[in-house]
Amino acid sequence: MKSAYDDPMVQSLPPFERPKPGDPVALYQASAIPYKLTREDLLICLITSRKKQRWGFPKASTEGFGTVEAAMLAAHHKAGVTGELSDSPIGRYRHLKYGKVCEVSVYGMEVKEDFAAWPEQRLRSKKWIRASATSHLLVKPELQDMLERLRRTLGTHLAS
């Protein structure tokens, strides 16, 4: 299984700057994987990052918020969705942000409302896609891992 430490962006850093499993965490974020279950499939809401336009899931800093609040706010502000979060994180991963180790707590979010307009609509693209069709869009292995964890949590073993 690949980890955040296998990320090509992290690998391009000099060895002394790469995050290691024992490194102290300096920043915390929370993320939501917005989803809808249909009769045929599991649909996932993906958004692009602001700078690199890579597909991923909404996430935000937990500064001033708990992880649940931060994940809910990220989903609303960045993807224009609201819903019900999983009771606990489905997983966590680490990456470098501003040269510091950042730990992200990831929740599943069953979407109840998908708004036509939302705060960061002009900054990001958004798309709903079958979970089985996301692998070519999610370039970071840790995001693919989190999606697979969501599928297992939901008991959804749909065709990949």
C-alpha positions as a Python dict, from the first residue, in 0.01 Angstrom:
ca = {
    (1, 'M'): (0, 0, 0),
    (2, 'K'): (134, 344, -90),
    (3, 'S'): (128, 627, 160),
    (4, 'A'): (152, 1002, 159),
    (5, 'Y'): (527, 953, 184),
    (6, 'D'): (527, 795, -164),
    (7, 'D'): (369, 1107, -318),
    (8, 'P'): (587, 1223, -611),
    (9, 'M'): (572, 1579, -475),
    (10, 'V'): (710, 1459, -141),
    (11, 'Q'): (964, 1234, -314),
    (12, 'S'): (1103, 1535, -503),
    (13, 'L'): (1200, 1698, -173),
    (14, 'P'): (1548, 1644, -33),
    (15, 'P'): (1543, 1342, 205),
    (16, 'F'): (1579, 1559, 516),
    (17, 'E'): (1256, 1749, 427),
    (18, 'R'): (1029, 1449, 362),
    (19, 'P'): (771, 1373, 633),
    (20, 'K'): (838, 1051, 818),
    (21, 'P'): (589, 846, 1019),
    (22, 'G'): (741, 963, 1350),
    (23, 'D'): (763, 1333, 1258),
    (24, 'P'): (567, 1569, 1481),
    (25, 'V'): (246, 1697, 1326),
    (26, 'A'): (238, 2075, 1296),
    (27, 'L'): (-95, 2126, 1119),
    (28, 'Y'): (-431, 1952, 1125),
    (29, 'Q'): (-701, 1942, 858),
    (30, 'A'): (-1032, 1766, 813),
    (31, 'S'): (-1180, 1637, 490),
    (32, 'A'): (-1514, 1501, 374),
    (33, 'I'): (-1574, 1253, 94),
    (34, 'P'): (-1920, 1357, -28),
    (35, 'Y'): (-2116, 1064, -169),
    (36, 'K'): (-2459, 953, -288),
    (37, 'L'): (-2573, 593, -301),
    (38, 'T'): (-2795, 511, -597),
    (39, 'R'): (-2953, 181, -690),
    (40, 'E'): (-2674, 122, -940),
    (41, 'D'): (-2364, 278, -792),
    (42, 'L'): (-2178, 486, -538),
    (43, 'L'): (-2134, 842, -667),
    (44, 'I'): (-1852, 1061, -536),
    (45, 'C'): (-1828, 1440, -550),
    (46, 'L'): (-1481, 1556, -653),
    (47, 'I'): (-1351, 1912, -656),
    (48, 'T'): (-1034, 2065, -794),
    (49, 'S'): (-767, 2226, -583),
    (50, 'R'): (-740, 2601, -629),
    (51, 'K'): (-379, 2620, -743),
    (52, 'K'): (-294, 2298, -925),
    (53, 'Q'): (-647, 2204, -1035),
    (54, 'R'): (-600, 1845, -915),
    (55, 'W'): (-911, 1644, -833),
    (56, 'G'): (-968, 1560, -469),
    (57, 'F'): (-1204, 1596, -175),
    (58, 'P'): (-1293, 1911, 20),
    (59, 'K'): (-1065, 1972, 317),
    (60, 'A'): (-991, 2260, 552),
    (61, 'S'): (-783, 2354, 853),
    (62, 'T'): (-924, 2258, 1191),
    (63, 'E'): (-787, 2576, 1350),
    (64, 'G'): (-1071, 2717, 1560),
    (65, 'F'): (-1295, 2417, 1484),
    (66, 'G'): (-1325, 2052, 1567),
    (67, 'T'): (-1262, 1802, 1288),
    (68, 'V'): (-1634, 1742, 1232),
    (69, 'E'): (-1710, 2114, 1198),
    (70, 'A'): (-1411, 2169, 970),
    (71, 'A'): (-1511, 1880, 741),
    (72, 'M'): (-1871, 2008, 722),
    (73, 'L'): (-1757, 2365, 646),
    (74, 'A'): (-1511, 2245, 382),
    (75, 'A'): (-1781, 2042, 206),
    (76, 'H'): (-2020, 2338, 201),
    (77, 'H'): (-1774, 2615, 110),
    (78, 'K'): (-1560, 2422, -138),
    (79, 'A'): (-1808, 2176, -294),
    (80, 'G'): (-2150, 2325, -221),
    (81, 'V'): (-2284, 2016, -47),
    (82, 'T'): (-2422, 1943, 297),
    (83, 'G'): (-2511, 1615, 456),
    (84, 'E'): (-2446, 1368, 732),
    (85, 'L'): (-2088, 1282, 831),
    (86, 'S'): (-1971, 942, 944),
    (87, 'D'): (-1957, 911, 1324),
    (88, 'S'): (-1579, 892, 1322),
    (89, 'P'): (-1304, 943, 1065),
    (90, 'I'): (-1273, 664, 810),
    (91, 'G'): (-899, 726, 809),
    (92, 'R'): (-613, 972, 834),
    (93, 'Y'): (-317, 1056, 616),
    (94, 'R'): (-22, 1293, 630),
    (95, 'H'): (127, 1528, 372),
    (96, 'L'): (347, 1835, 360),
    (97, 'K'): (181, 2175, 368),
    (98, 'Y'): (390, 2491, 381),
    (99, 'G'): (689, 2267, 457),
    (100, 'K'): (523, 2124, 769),
    (101, 'V'): (371, 1784, 839),
    (102, 'C'): (-8, 1805, 817),
    (103, 'E'): (-243, 1530, 934),
    (104, 'V'): (-583, 1505, 765),
    (105, 'S'): (-881, 1331, 930),
    (106, 'V'): (-1119, 1206, 660),
    (107, 'Y'): (-1495, 1153, 704),
    (108, 'G'): (-1755, 1007, 471),
    (109, 'M'): (-2046, 1244, 405),
    (110, 'E'): (-2380, 1123, 275),
    (111, 'V'): (-2500, 1423, 77),
    (112, 'K'): (-2849, 1554, 153),
    (113, 'E'): (-2825, 1884, -40),
    (114, 'D'): (-2623, 1979, -348),
    (115, 'F'): (-2644, 2354, -400),
    (116, 'A'): (-2645, 2524, -741),
    (117, 'A'): (-2429, 2806, -597),
    (118, 'W'): (-2171, 2797, -317),
    (119, 'P'): (-1892, 3018, -178),
    (120, 'E'): (-1595, 2882, -378),
    (121, 'Q'): (-1784, 2800, -697),
    (122, 'R'): (-1571, 3033, -911),
    (123, 'L'): (-1245, 2895, -772),
    (124, 'R'): (-1301, 2521, -826),
    (125, 'S'): (-1456, 2272, -1063),
    (126, 'K'): (-1690, 2009, -923),
    (127, 'K'): (-1810, 1680, -1066),
    (128, 'W'): (-2008, 1377, -956),
    (129, 'I'): (-1854, 1052, -1073),
    (130, 'R'): (-1897, 680, -1013),
    (131, 'A'): (-1656, 566, -741),
    (132, 'S'): (-1528, 294, -972),
    (133, 'A'): (-1422, 559, -1228),
    (134, 'T'): (-1217, 785, -1000),
    (135, 'S'): (-877, 615, -1010),
    (136, 'H'): (-747, 814, -1308),
    (137, 'L'): (-861, 1142, -1149),
    (138, 'L'): (-730, 1091, -795),
    (139, 'V'): (-356, 1113, -852),
    (140, 'K'): (-260, 1098, -485),
    (141, 'P'): (-254, 737, -357),
    (142, 'E'): (-373, 842, -11),
    (143, 'L'): (-695, 981, -163),
    (144, 'Q'): (-755, 653, -346),
    (145, 'D'): (-694, 472, -17),
    (146, 'M'): (-947, 693, 166),
    (147, 'L'): (-1208, 627, -104),
    (148, 'E'): (-1150, 252, -74),
    (149, 'R'): (-1191, 281, 304),
    (150, 'L'): (-1522, 460, 249),
    (151, 'R'): (-1639, 183, 16),
    (152, 'R'): (-1550, -80, 277),
    (153, 'T'): (-1717, 122, 555),
    (154, 'L'): (-2036, 144, 352),
    (155, 'G'): (-2016, -222, 258),
    (156, 'T'): (-2027, -111, -101),
    (157, 'H'): (-1827, -350, -315),
    (158, 'L'): (-1946, -232, -653),
    (159, 'A'): (-1761, -318, -972),
    (160, 'S'): (-1424, -145, -990),
}
